[in-house]
Short mmCIF file of C-alpha atoms and ligand atoms in Angstrom, two decimals:
data_model
loop_
_atom_site.label_atom_id
_atom_site.label_comp_id
_atom_site.label_asym_id
_atom_site.label_seq_id
_atom_site.Cartn_x
_atom_site.Cartn_y
_atom_site.Cartn_z
CA MET A 5 80.78 -59.58 -260.83
CA THR A 6 79.67 -63.11 -260.09
CA SER A 7 81.16 -65.68 -262.42
CA GLN A 8 79.16 -68.21 -264.38
CA THR A 9 80.67 -71.00 -262.22
CA LEU A 10 79.48 -69.34 -259.01
CA ARG A 11 76.05 -68.53 -260.44
CA GLU A 12 75.58 -72.17 -261.41
CA ALA A 13 76.64 -73.38 -257.97
CA ARG A 14 74.22 -70.96 -256.31
CA LYS A 15 71.36 -72.03 -258.52
CA TYR A 16 72.13 -75.69 -257.97
CA GLU A 17 72.40 -75.48 -254.17
CA GLU A 18 69.18 -73.53 -253.83
CA ALA A 19 67.19 -76.12 -255.74
CA SER A 20 68.97 -79.10 -254.22
CA GLU A 21 68.64 -77.97 -250.59
CA LYS A 22 64.86 -78.25 -250.92
CA MET A 23 65.19 -81.98 -251.52
CA ILE A 24 66.68 -82.55 -248.05
CA LYS A 25 64.21 -83.03 -245.25
CA LYS A 26 65.06 -81.24 -242.01
CA GLU A 27 64.75 -84.41 -239.98
CA ASN A 28 67.39 -86.09 -242.15
CA ARG A 29 70.02 -83.58 -241.04
CA PRO A 30 71.57 -82.73 -237.69
CA ALA A 31 69.26 -80.40 -235.76
CA PHE A 32 71.78 -77.88 -234.45
CA HIS A 33 75.12 -78.84 -235.96
CA LEU A 34 75.86 -77.08 -239.25
CA SER A 35 75.80 -79.52 -242.18
CA ALA A 36 76.39 -79.06 -245.92
CA ARG A 37 73.61 -77.08 -247.55
CA THR A 38 73.78 -79.83 -250.16
CA GLY A 39 76.60 -82.09 -251.31
CA TRP A 40 79.91 -82.32 -249.50
CA LEU A 41 81.33 -80.28 -246.59
CA ASN A 42 84.75 -80.38 -244.97
CA ASP A 43 86.80 -77.81 -243.03
CA PRO A 44 85.31 -74.74 -241.36
CA ASN A 45 86.63 -71.63 -243.16
CA GLY A 46 86.45 -67.92 -242.48
CA PHE A 47 84.84 -68.40 -239.06
CA SER A 48 84.21 -64.79 -238.04
CA TYR A 49 81.90 -62.29 -236.43
CA TYR A 50 80.91 -59.69 -239.01
CA GLN A 51 78.13 -57.10 -239.11
CA GLY A 52 76.35 -58.47 -236.06
CA GLN A 53 76.39 -62.16 -236.96
CA TYR A 54 78.66 -65.15 -236.92
CA HIS A 55 79.74 -66.21 -240.37
CA MET A 56 80.81 -69.72 -241.16
CA PHE A 57 82.18 -70.65 -244.56
CA TYR A 58 83.14 -74.20 -245.38
CA GLN A 59 84.96 -76.39 -247.86
CA TYR A 60 82.15 -77.32 -250.17
CA HIS A 61 81.42 -79.43 -253.22
CA PRO A 62 77.74 -78.77 -253.91
CA TYR A 63 77.24 -81.12 -256.85
CA ASN A 64 77.47 -84.43 -254.99
CA SER A 65 78.24 -85.75 -251.54
CA TYR A 66 81.90 -86.45 -252.29
CA TRP A 67 84.95 -84.20 -252.22
CA GLY A 68 85.44 -82.37 -255.54
CA PRO A 69 86.51 -78.95 -256.87
CA MET A 70 86.31 -76.87 -253.74
CA HIS A 71 83.90 -73.97 -253.35
CA TRP A 72 83.24 -72.01 -250.17
CA GLY A 73 79.77 -72.62 -248.75
CA HIS A 74 78.37 -69.94 -246.45
CA ALA A 75 76.03 -69.76 -243.46
CA VAL A 76 75.26 -67.21 -240.74
CA SER A 77 73.97 -67.48 -237.20
CA SER A 78 73.39 -65.32 -234.17
CA ASP A 79 73.83 -68.12 -231.60
CA LEU A 80 76.05 -70.61 -233.48
CA LEU A 81 73.31 -73.23 -233.18
CA HIS A 82 70.61 -72.03 -235.56
CA TRP A 83 72.14 -71.49 -239.00
CA THR A 84 70.82 -69.77 -242.13
CA TYR A 85 72.42 -70.72 -245.41
CA LEU A 86 73.64 -67.94 -247.67
CA PRO A 87 74.63 -68.40 -251.31
CA ALA A 88 78.04 -70.01 -251.88
CA ALA A 89 80.73 -67.36 -251.45
CA LEU A 90 83.56 -68.63 -253.66
CA ALA A 91 83.83 -70.92 -256.66
CA PRO A 92 86.93 -72.23 -258.44
CA ASP A 93 86.60 -69.80 -261.33
CA ASP A 94 89.86 -67.87 -261.53
CA VAL A 95 93.28 -68.55 -263.09
CA HIS A 96 94.87 -69.10 -259.68
CA ASP A 97 92.17 -71.28 -258.12
CA ARG A 98 90.79 -73.08 -261.14
CA ASP A 99 91.12 -76.43 -259.33
CA GLY A 100 89.85 -75.36 -255.95
CA CYS A 101 89.41 -72.67 -253.33
CA PHE A 102 90.93 -74.44 -250.34
CA SER A 103 90.70 -73.54 -246.67
CA GLY A 104 91.29 -70.09 -245.25
CA SER A 105 90.01 -67.41 -242.91
CA ALA A 106 88.23 -64.06 -242.75
CA ILE A 107 88.72 -60.66 -241.19
CA GLU A 108 86.96 -57.29 -241.22
CA LEU A 109 88.90 -54.49 -242.92
CA PRO A 110 89.00 -51.02 -241.33
CA ASP A 111 86.64 -49.76 -244.08
CA GLY A 112 83.98 -52.30 -243.05
CA ARG A 113 84.42 -54.78 -245.90
CA GLN A 114 85.15 -58.41 -245.20
CA LEU A 115 88.36 -59.97 -246.47
CA LEU A 116 88.62 -63.70 -247.19
CA MET A 117 92.07 -65.24 -247.45
CA TYR A 118 92.17 -68.70 -248.97
CA THR A 119 94.38 -71.15 -250.81
CA GLY A 120 94.10 -71.20 -254.59
CA VAL A 121 94.84 -74.56 -256.19
CA LEU A 122 96.04 -74.95 -259.74
CA LYS A 123 96.97 -78.24 -261.38
CA MET A 124 99.80 -78.04 -263.91
CA PRO A 125 99.81 -81.04 -266.22
CA HIS A 126 103.15 -82.42 -267.43
CA GLU A 127 103.87 -83.82 -270.86
CA ASN A 128 104.50 -87.26 -269.33
CA GLY A 129 100.97 -87.34 -267.90
CA GLY A 130 101.90 -86.32 -264.34
CA VAL A 131 100.47 -83.28 -262.57
CA THR A 132 102.03 -80.72 -260.25
CA GLU A 133 99.62 -78.98 -257.94
CA LEU A 134 100.43 -75.38 -257.10
CA GLN A 135 99.05 -73.87 -253.92
CA THR A 136 99.09 -70.10 -253.45
CA GLN A 137 97.37 -67.68 -251.08
CA CYS A 138 94.62 -65.51 -252.54
CA LEU A 139 92.17 -62.85 -251.37
CA ALA A 140 88.53 -62.01 -252.00
CA ILE A 141 86.78 -58.92 -250.61
CA GLY A 142 83.07 -58.51 -250.04
CA ASP A 143 80.08 -57.36 -248.05
CA GLY A 144 79.09 -60.54 -246.22
CA LEU A 145 77.21 -61.93 -249.21
CA ASP A 146 79.15 -61.34 -252.44
CA TYR A 147 82.91 -61.41 -252.78
CA GLU A 148 85.21 -60.16 -255.54
CA LYS A 149 88.49 -61.92 -256.03
CA TYR A 150 91.42 -59.57 -255.64
CA PRO A 151 92.87 -58.70 -259.09
CA GLN A 152 96.46 -59.00 -257.82
CA ASN A 153 96.05 -62.61 -256.67
CA PRO A 154 97.96 -64.57 -255.61
CA VAL A 155 99.32 -62.50 -252.75
CA LEU A 156 101.69 -65.25 -251.62
CA ASP A 157 103.25 -67.87 -253.87
CA ALA A 158 106.35 -70.04 -254.29
CA LYS A 159 108.72 -67.06 -254.30
CA ASP A 160 107.63 -66.16 -250.77
CA LEU A 161 108.58 -69.55 -249.38
CA PRO A 162 111.72 -70.26 -247.37
CA GLU A 163 114.34 -72.35 -249.18
CA GLY A 164 113.38 -75.97 -249.79
CA SER A 165 109.65 -75.61 -248.95
CA SER A 166 107.10 -77.39 -251.10
CA ARG A 167 105.03 -75.46 -253.66
CA GLN A 168 102.38 -78.16 -253.46
CA ASP A 169 101.86 -78.16 -249.71
CA PHE A 170 101.36 -74.51 -248.85
CA ARG A 171 97.85 -73.91 -247.59
CA ASP A 172 95.17 -72.81 -245.13
CA PRO A 173 96.03 -69.19 -244.19
CA LYS A 174 94.75 -67.88 -240.88
CA ILE A 175 94.81 -64.10 -240.69
CA TRP A 176 94.59 -61.73 -237.72
CA ARG A 177 94.98 -58.05 -237.02
CA LYS A 178 97.43 -56.90 -234.38
CA ALA A 179 96.75 -54.13 -231.88
CA ASP A 180 99.04 -51.79 -233.88
CA GLY A 181 96.81 -52.22 -236.96
CA SER A 182 99.21 -54.40 -238.94
CA TYR A 183 98.31 -57.92 -240.05
CA ARG A 184 99.80 -61.34 -239.65
CA CYS A 185 98.90 -64.66 -241.17
CA ILE A 186 100.13 -68.19 -240.66
CA VAL A 187 100.10 -70.86 -243.35
CA GLY A 188 100.76 -74.62 -243.22
CA SER A 189 103.80 -75.70 -245.23
CA ARG A 190 106.06 -78.68 -245.89
CA PRO A 191 109.79 -78.06 -245.53
CA ALA A 192 112.57 -80.08 -247.16
CA ASP A 193 112.54 -82.70 -244.36
CA GLY A 194 109.03 -83.70 -245.52
CA SER A 195 107.30 -82.97 -242.21
CA GLY A 196 105.41 -79.79 -241.33
CA GLN A 197 106.06 -76.18 -240.46
CA ILE A 198 103.96 -73.10 -239.87
CA LEU A 199 105.05 -69.99 -241.75
CA LEU A 200 104.37 -66.47 -240.52
CA PHE A 201 103.75 -63.62 -242.97
CA ALA A 202 103.26 -59.91 -242.26
CA SER A 203 101.37 -57.08 -243.96
CA GLN A 204 100.53 -53.45 -243.31
CA ASP A 205 97.29 -53.40 -245.33
CA ALA A 206 96.21 -57.10 -245.50
CA LEU A 207 96.83 -56.98 -249.28
CA HIS A 208 100.62 -56.91 -249.65
CA TRP A 209 102.34 -59.70 -247.77
CA GLU A 210 105.90 -60.59 -246.85
CA PHE A 211 107.46 -63.70 -245.39
CA GLU A 212 108.58 -63.03 -241.86
CA LYS A 213 109.72 -66.29 -240.30
CA ILE A 214 109.08 -69.93 -239.64
CA LEU A 215 106.84 -69.68 -236.59
CA ILE A 216 107.30 -73.30 -235.63
CA SER A 217 108.81 -76.46 -237.12
CA ASN A 218 107.40 -79.92 -236.67
CA ARG A 219 110.75 -81.69 -237.16
CA ASP A 220 108.88 -84.96 -237.60
CA ARG A 221 107.52 -84.98 -234.06
CA PHE A 222 103.75 -84.84 -234.68
CA GLY A 223 102.83 -86.44 -237.99
CA LYS A 224 103.94 -84.93 -241.27
CA MET A 225 102.28 -81.98 -243.03
CA TRP A 226 100.42 -79.63 -240.67
CA GLU A 227 97.08 -78.44 -242.04
CA CYS A 228 94.69 -75.69 -240.99
CA PRO A 229 96.71 -73.81 -238.35
CA ASP A 230 95.12 -71.34 -235.96
CA PHE A 231 96.96 -69.16 -233.45
CA PHE A 232 95.62 -66.97 -230.65
CA GLU A 233 96.01 -65.73 -227.13
CA LEU A 234 94.02 -67.51 -224.47
CA ASP A 235 94.07 -66.94 -220.72
CA GLY A 236 97.50 -65.32 -220.87
CA ARG A 237 99.10 -68.07 -222.98
CA TRP A 238 99.33 -68.55 -226.76
CA VAL A 239 97.82 -71.52 -228.46
CA LEU A 240 98.63 -73.07 -231.81
CA LEU A 241 96.04 -75.49 -233.16
CA THR A 242 96.82 -77.58 -236.21
CA SER A 243 95.77 -80.84 -237.82
CA PRO A 244 98.74 -83.06 -238.70
CA GLN A 245 98.53 -85.71 -241.39
CA ASP A 246 100.15 -89.14 -241.03
CA MET A 247 100.49 -89.23 -237.26
CA LEU A 248 101.91 -92.04 -235.18
CA PRO A 249 100.28 -92.87 -231.85
CA LYS A 250 101.93 -91.72 -228.62
CA GLY A 251 100.42 -93.67 -225.78
CA PHE A 252 96.77 -92.65 -225.64
CA GLU A 253 97.51 -89.05 -226.59
CA TYR A 254 97.77 -89.22 -230.37
CA HIS A 255 96.46 -91.80 -232.79
CA ASN A 256 97.43 -93.06 -236.24
CA GLY A 257 96.53 -91.04 -239.31
CA ASN A 258 94.96 -87.59 -239.44
CA GLY A 259 94.87 -86.08 -235.97
CA THR A 260 94.69 -82.82 -234.08
CA LEU A 261 97.40 -81.04 -232.14
CA CYS A 262 97.37 -78.20 -229.64
CA LEU A 263 100.64 -76.51 -228.66
CA ILE A 264 100.47 -74.18 -225.68
CA GLY A 265 103.26 -71.70 -225.09
CA ASP A 266 104.29 -68.09 -224.94
CA PHE A 267 104.49 -65.56 -227.73
CA ASP A 268 106.63 -62.46 -227.81
CA GLU A 269 104.60 -60.07 -229.94
CA GLU A 270 107.56 -57.69 -230.38
CA THR A 271 109.68 -60.30 -232.14
CA ASP A 272 106.87 -62.67 -233.21
CA THR A 273 108.58 -65.53 -231.40
CA PHE A 274 106.61 -68.52 -230.16
CA THR A 275 108.05 -70.68 -227.41
CA GLU A 276 106.19 -73.93 -227.14
CA LYS A 277 105.75 -75.49 -223.70
CA GLN A 278 103.10 -78.22 -223.77
CA ASP A 279 101.45 -80.40 -226.38
CA GLN A 280 98.20 -82.36 -226.40
CA ALA A 281 95.52 -83.67 -228.73
CA ILE A 282 92.51 -81.40 -229.27
CA ASP A 283 89.88 -84.14 -229.55
CA TYR A 284 90.37 -87.75 -228.44
CA GLY A 285 87.47 -89.29 -230.35
CA ILE A 286 87.14 -90.47 -233.93
CA ASP A 287 85.66 -87.64 -235.98
CA PHE A 288 87.20 -84.24 -235.47
CA TYR A 289 89.60 -82.36 -237.72
CA ALA A 290 90.70 -78.95 -238.97
CA PRO A 291 89.12 -76.79 -236.22
CA GLN A 292 89.05 -73.02 -236.48
CA THR A 293 88.30 -70.42 -233.83
CA VAL A 294 86.63 -67.03 -233.60
CA LEU A 295 86.90 -64.37 -230.93
CA ALA A 296 83.31 -63.60 -229.92
CA PRO A 297 82.32 -59.98 -229.18
CA ASP A 298 82.14 -60.87 -225.46
CA GLY A 299 85.73 -62.14 -225.45
CA ARG A 300 85.08 -65.87 -225.61
CA ARG A 301 87.35 -67.92 -227.89
CA ILE A 302 85.04 -70.34 -229.67
CA MET A 303 86.17 -73.32 -231.73
CA ILE A 304 84.32 -75.36 -234.35
CA GLY A 305 85.86 -78.38 -236.07
CA TRP A 306 84.90 -80.53 -239.00
CA MET A 307 83.06 -83.38 -237.22
CA GLN A 308 84.63 -85.92 -239.50
CA ASN A 309 88.07 -87.25 -240.31
CA TRP A 310 89.59 -88.08 -243.68
CA ASP A 311 90.33 -91.61 -242.44
CA THR A 312 86.71 -92.40 -241.62
CA CYS A 313 84.80 -90.74 -244.46
CA SER A 314 83.46 -94.06 -245.67
CA LEU A 315 81.01 -94.10 -242.76
CA ARG A 316 78.03 -92.29 -244.27
CA MET A 317 74.38 -92.55 -245.17
CA PRO A 318 74.57 -93.52 -248.84
CA GLU A 319 71.08 -92.30 -249.64
CA GLN A 320 71.62 -88.75 -248.38
CA PRO A 321 72.54 -85.90 -250.75
CA TRP A 322 74.54 -84.18 -247.98
CA TYR A 323 77.73 -85.26 -246.26
CA GLY A 324 79.76 -83.61 -243.49
CA GLN A 325 78.87 -81.80 -240.28
CA MET A 326 80.57 -79.27 -238.02
CA SER A 327 81.13 -79.96 -234.33
CA ILE A 328 79.25 -78.18 -231.61
CA PRO A 329 80.86 -74.76 -231.02
CA ARG A 330 83.16 -75.09 -228.00
CA GLU A 331 84.30 -72.40 -225.59
CA LEU A 332 88.01 -72.70 -224.96
CA SER A 333 90.02 -71.99 -221.85
CA ILE A 334 93.32 -73.00 -220.30
CA LYS A 335 93.46 -74.62 -216.90
CA ASN A 336 96.52 -76.21 -215.35
CA GLY A 337 98.37 -75.78 -218.62
CA ARG A 338 95.76 -77.74 -220.60
CA LEU A 339 93.18 -76.81 -223.20
CA PHE A 340 89.64 -77.15 -221.85
CA GLN A 341 86.52 -77.18 -224.05
CA GLN A 342 82.89 -76.66 -223.07
CA PRO A 343 79.85 -76.68 -225.34
CA ILE A 344 78.87 -73.04 -225.91
CA ARG A 345 76.55 -71.77 -223.20
CA GLU A 346 73.94 -70.77 -225.83
CA LEU A 347 73.08 -74.47 -225.90
CA GLU A 348 71.37 -74.01 -222.54
CA ASN A 349 68.60 -72.08 -224.35
CA MET A 350 67.74 -75.23 -226.26
CA ARG A 351 67.37 -77.37 -223.16
CA GLN A 352 63.85 -78.63 -222.45
CA ASN A 353 62.11 -81.36 -220.43
CA LYS A 354 64.60 -81.58 -217.59
CA VAL A 355 64.82 -85.02 -216.01
CA VAL A 356 66.82 -85.55 -212.81
CA HIS A 357 67.82 -88.80 -211.11
CA GLU A 358 70.06 -88.31 -208.13
CA ASN A 359 72.08 -90.83 -206.19
CA VAL A 360 71.07 -93.81 -208.27
CA SER A 361 72.94 -96.84 -206.94
CA PHE A 362 72.99 -99.86 -209.19
CA SER A 363 74.87 -102.75 -210.65
CA GLY A 364 74.04 -104.56 -213.86
CA ILE A 365 72.01 -102.79 -216.53
CA ILE A 366 69.35 -100.16 -215.88
CA ARG A 367 67.21 -97.68 -217.77
CA LEU A 368 65.86 -94.53 -216.19
CA GLU A 369 62.45 -92.94 -216.57
CA GLY A 370 62.50 -90.10 -219.10
CA VAL A 371 66.07 -90.75 -220.22
CA LYS A 372 66.19 -91.41 -223.95
CA GLY A 373 66.47 -89.54 -227.23
CA ARG A 374 68.82 -88.64 -230.04
CA ARG A 375 68.89 -84.87 -229.44
CA ALA A 376 69.90 -84.73 -225.84
CA ASP A 377 72.18 -83.13 -223.30
CA LEU A 378 73.09 -85.64 -220.61
CA GLU A 379 75.17 -84.82 -217.53
CA LEU A 380 76.50 -87.73 -215.51
CA VAL A 381 78.43 -87.81 -212.27
CA ILE A 382 79.73 -91.29 -211.53
CA ARG A 383 81.22 -92.63 -208.28
CA PRO A 384 81.58 -95.96 -206.55
CA ALA A 385 78.46 -96.90 -204.56
CA ASP A 386 80.66 -98.70 -202.10
CA GLY A 387 83.67 -96.61 -201.09
CA GLU A 388 85.65 -99.74 -200.21
CA HIS A 389 85.28 -101.37 -203.59
CA ILE A 390 85.65 -99.47 -206.81
CA TYR A 391 83.58 -100.89 -209.67
CA GLN A 392 85.28 -102.49 -212.71
CA LYS A 393 83.42 -100.70 -215.44
CA PHE A 394 80.71 -98.14 -216.06
CA ALA A 395 79.06 -97.60 -219.44
CA VAL A 396 76.31 -95.51 -220.93
CA ARG A 397 74.78 -96.86 -224.11
CA PHE A 398 72.83 -94.64 -226.44
CA ALA A 399 71.36 -94.56 -229.95
CA GLN A 400 70.18 -97.95 -228.79
CA ASP A 401 67.53 -100.45 -229.79
CA LYS A 402 67.48 -104.24 -229.83
CA GLU A 403 70.11 -104.37 -232.55
CA TYR A 404 72.20 -101.23 -232.24
CA GLN A 405 74.03 -99.14 -229.70
CA THR A 406 76.91 -96.71 -229.35
CA SER A 407 78.60 -96.45 -225.99
CA ILE A 408 80.95 -94.62 -223.69
CA SER A 409 82.61 -96.72 -221.05
CA PHE A 410 84.94 -95.97 -218.19
CA ARG A 411 87.31 -98.39 -216.46
CA PRO A 412 88.51 -96.75 -213.25
CA TYR A 413 91.42 -99.12 -212.65
CA GLU A 414 92.91 -98.20 -216.01
CA SER A 415 91.56 -94.63 -216.04
CA ILE A 416 90.44 -95.20 -219.63
CA VAL A 417 87.32 -93.84 -221.32
CA LYS A 418 86.35 -95.59 -224.53
CA ILE A 419 83.93 -94.57 -227.22
CA ASP A 420 82.57 -97.45 -229.24
CA ARG A 421 80.32 -97.25 -232.28
CA LYS A 422 81.03 -100.74 -233.49
CA PHE A 423 77.36 -101.67 -233.14
CA SER A 424 75.97 -98.48 -234.67
CA GLY A 425 75.08 -100.11 -237.97
CA SER A 426 78.34 -99.39 -239.80
CA ARG A 427 79.24 -101.87 -242.53
CA LYS A 428 82.74 -100.49 -243.03
CA ALA A 429 86.05 -101.88 -241.81
CA ILE A 430 87.23 -98.60 -240.34
CA ILE A 431 88.01 -97.41 -236.82
CA HIS A 432 84.94 -97.72 -234.58
CA GLN A 433 86.50 -97.36 -231.16
CA ARG A 434 88.94 -95.06 -229.51
CA ARG A 435 90.38 -94.86 -226.02
CA CYS A 436 91.50 -91.92 -223.98
CA LEU A 437 93.47 -91.75 -220.73
CA VAL A 438 91.62 -89.49 -218.29
CA ASN A 439 92.13 -87.95 -214.88
CA SER A 440 90.08 -89.67 -212.24
CA LYS A 441 90.42 -90.38 -208.56
CA ASN A 442 88.73 -93.16 -206.63
CA GLY A 443 86.43 -94.10 -209.47
CA GLN A 444 84.90 -90.65 -209.88
CA ILE A 445 84.27 -89.13 -213.26
CA LYS A 446 82.02 -86.50 -214.85
CA LEU A 447 80.67 -86.93 -218.36
CA ARG A 448 78.52 -84.66 -220.49
CA LEU A 449 77.07 -86.09 -223.68
CA ILE A 450 75.70 -83.95 -226.48
CA LEU A 451 73.68 -85.99 -228.94
CA ASP A 452 72.33 -84.62 -232.22
CA ARG A 453 70.82 -87.31 -234.47
CA PHE A 454 74.07 -88.39 -236.14
CA SER A 455 76.73 -87.55 -233.59
CA ALA A 456 77.91 -87.80 -230.01
CA GLU A 457 80.32 -85.40 -228.32
CA ILE A 458 81.50 -86.39 -224.87
CA PHE A 459 82.98 -83.74 -222.58
CA ILE A 460 84.97 -85.46 -219.84
CA ASN A 461 85.62 -83.84 -216.44
CA ASP A 462 84.24 -80.40 -217.30
CA GLY A 463 85.88 -80.34 -220.72
CA GLU A 464 89.38 -81.46 -219.81
CA GLN A 465 89.08 -83.92 -222.69
CA VAL A 466 86.54 -84.38 -225.46
CA MET A 467 85.71 -87.39 -227.59
CA THR A 468 83.68 -86.91 -230.75
CA ALA A 469 82.15 -89.47 -233.09
CA THR A 470 79.50 -89.60 -235.77
CA MET A 471 77.05 -92.48 -236.08
CA TYR A 472 74.34 -92.95 -238.63
CA THR A 473 72.21 -95.41 -236.70
CA ASP A 474 68.53 -95.30 -237.60
CA GLN A 475 66.80 -92.54 -235.61
CA THR A 476 64.30 -94.97 -234.10
CA ALA A 477 67.22 -96.33 -232.04
CA ASP A 478 66.84 -93.73 -229.31
CA GLY A 479 67.30 -95.74 -226.13
CA ILE A 480 69.74 -94.87 -223.37
CA SER A 481 70.83 -97.37 -220.73
CA PHE A 482 73.49 -97.63 -218.05
CA LEU A 483 75.74 -100.51 -217.16
CA ALA A 484 77.81 -101.13 -214.05
CA ASP A 485 80.17 -104.01 -213.48
CA GLY A 486 80.43 -103.61 -209.71
CA SER A 487 78.33 -101.05 -207.91
CA VAL A 488 78.05 -97.50 -209.13
CA ASN A 489 76.32 -94.48 -207.72
CA MET A 490 75.39 -91.77 -210.20
CA ASP A 491 73.58 -88.48 -210.74
CA VAL A 492 71.87 -87.96 -214.06
CA VAL A 493 70.51 -84.70 -215.46
CA LYS A 494 69.02 -84.98 -218.90
CA TYR A 495 67.48 -82.44 -221.27
CA ASP A 496 66.05 -82.70 -224.73
CA LEU A 497 67.70 -80.26 -227.10
CA VAL A 498 64.90 -78.61 -228.99
C1 FRU B 28 92.13 -80.25 -244.46
C2 FRU B 28 92.35 -79.93 -245.93
C3 FRU B 28 93.05 -78.59 -246.05
C4 FRU B 28 92.66 -78.14 -247.43
C5 FRU B 28 91.25 -78.67 -247.54
C6 FRU B 28 90.86 -79.09 -248.91
O1 FRU B 28 91.03 -81.02 -244.19
O2 FRU B 28 93.10 -80.96 -246.52
O3 FRU B 28 94.44 -78.64 -245.83
O4 FRU B 28 92.72 -76.76 -247.55
O5 FRU B 28 91.15 -79.77 -246.65
O6 FRU B 28 89.48 -79.35 -249.01
#
């Protein structure tokens, strides 16, 4: 039975979506059907399609009582909106259906596991927020909340853990048919931990152990964990709040963290070996992955960050986009990301410029646009003298530009959207330390109207940023301080 709250949301979104012109949205990045979107939720492959749910406030373009929006796709680039899947309409989630995940049950139904939020007012005017883990079961379109919700609450927490910061369950099924889920939590020391729970039927859950403790190393509370096997290793992805910078690896505020290690499936023990950021740009948070039918591990993140939400188009009734889906792999102990190969089907109007040697500023025939896939190989034109700086400027007109620059002597790539038209005093630049030898670097830029994702050295690092520069600013130019030799391959993404 659909509740009145959900029916209203569905009616509202259907009418309101029609008011948004296609060209005022990203072309192939999933954006809110209407209103506000944050984290990807329930990213799954179910009944022959990819399903993406998302944190959703349909009624305006700001965060509010969380619903789950819903969209499906067969290639992760062309999305069809479905009616909202969940609304905050139950005693345990009256104040929000927060992030969570999805899985197919053996009987063919789809199970959603999410965080129910309930605000408990105090007599003195204060409020305590309770977060519990809840279930909803459905057919890919309509979902019934499980009558025995919540399935995990304060009594399932280890001693000293917060009842307010207990959220974002990620569920998976083990080879033996039993289930596990991990949930972000805040222990007594105030930083983060990831809790592991076990179940035989995906309905009745028990606390098993603390999978991993932050111990104040990477920010504070860890949100939106994901955990999976990849290329023989195990990977924990999470998004820590309140981070401190560590060199060029982590930055202040909300960030992303990838821990690579080994996992003993007999004892459910994770041994962490390496750590790194997931994305080195400005706007990327709370990613979630899916295992594709062909075995690829694909990740999508919220292409936004809580710290930079004030950069927006005020006149648009939608806010929030997902990143491009990224294929993950591990090479030399590091997480690599590549735009999904399905993107190649959207490539048109190939333009090639090989061995272009230049210094100063140049433009190249056929190289412009705001929906583009641009591959660059950069090297010094003069082997004896490495150039000082290379930059590619895009979303450019006389007034505006966003840029990626590379300084070989420092091995630093910088993304800079300071001149993208933003009127906000927020972060507009970020730097990243990259691997490069003798002034050589490979860059791949994916542009989609309001965003740029830069894959450095075949996906060894990625920098993501949104920019809301007017679409008429579609120029691309190249700058070299010193002499650079480059190959350019450019496609329109149509
Ligand atoms: C992360 C997050 C989650 C929470 C959701 C609420 O971006 O804070 O921890 O479930 O957003 O919308």
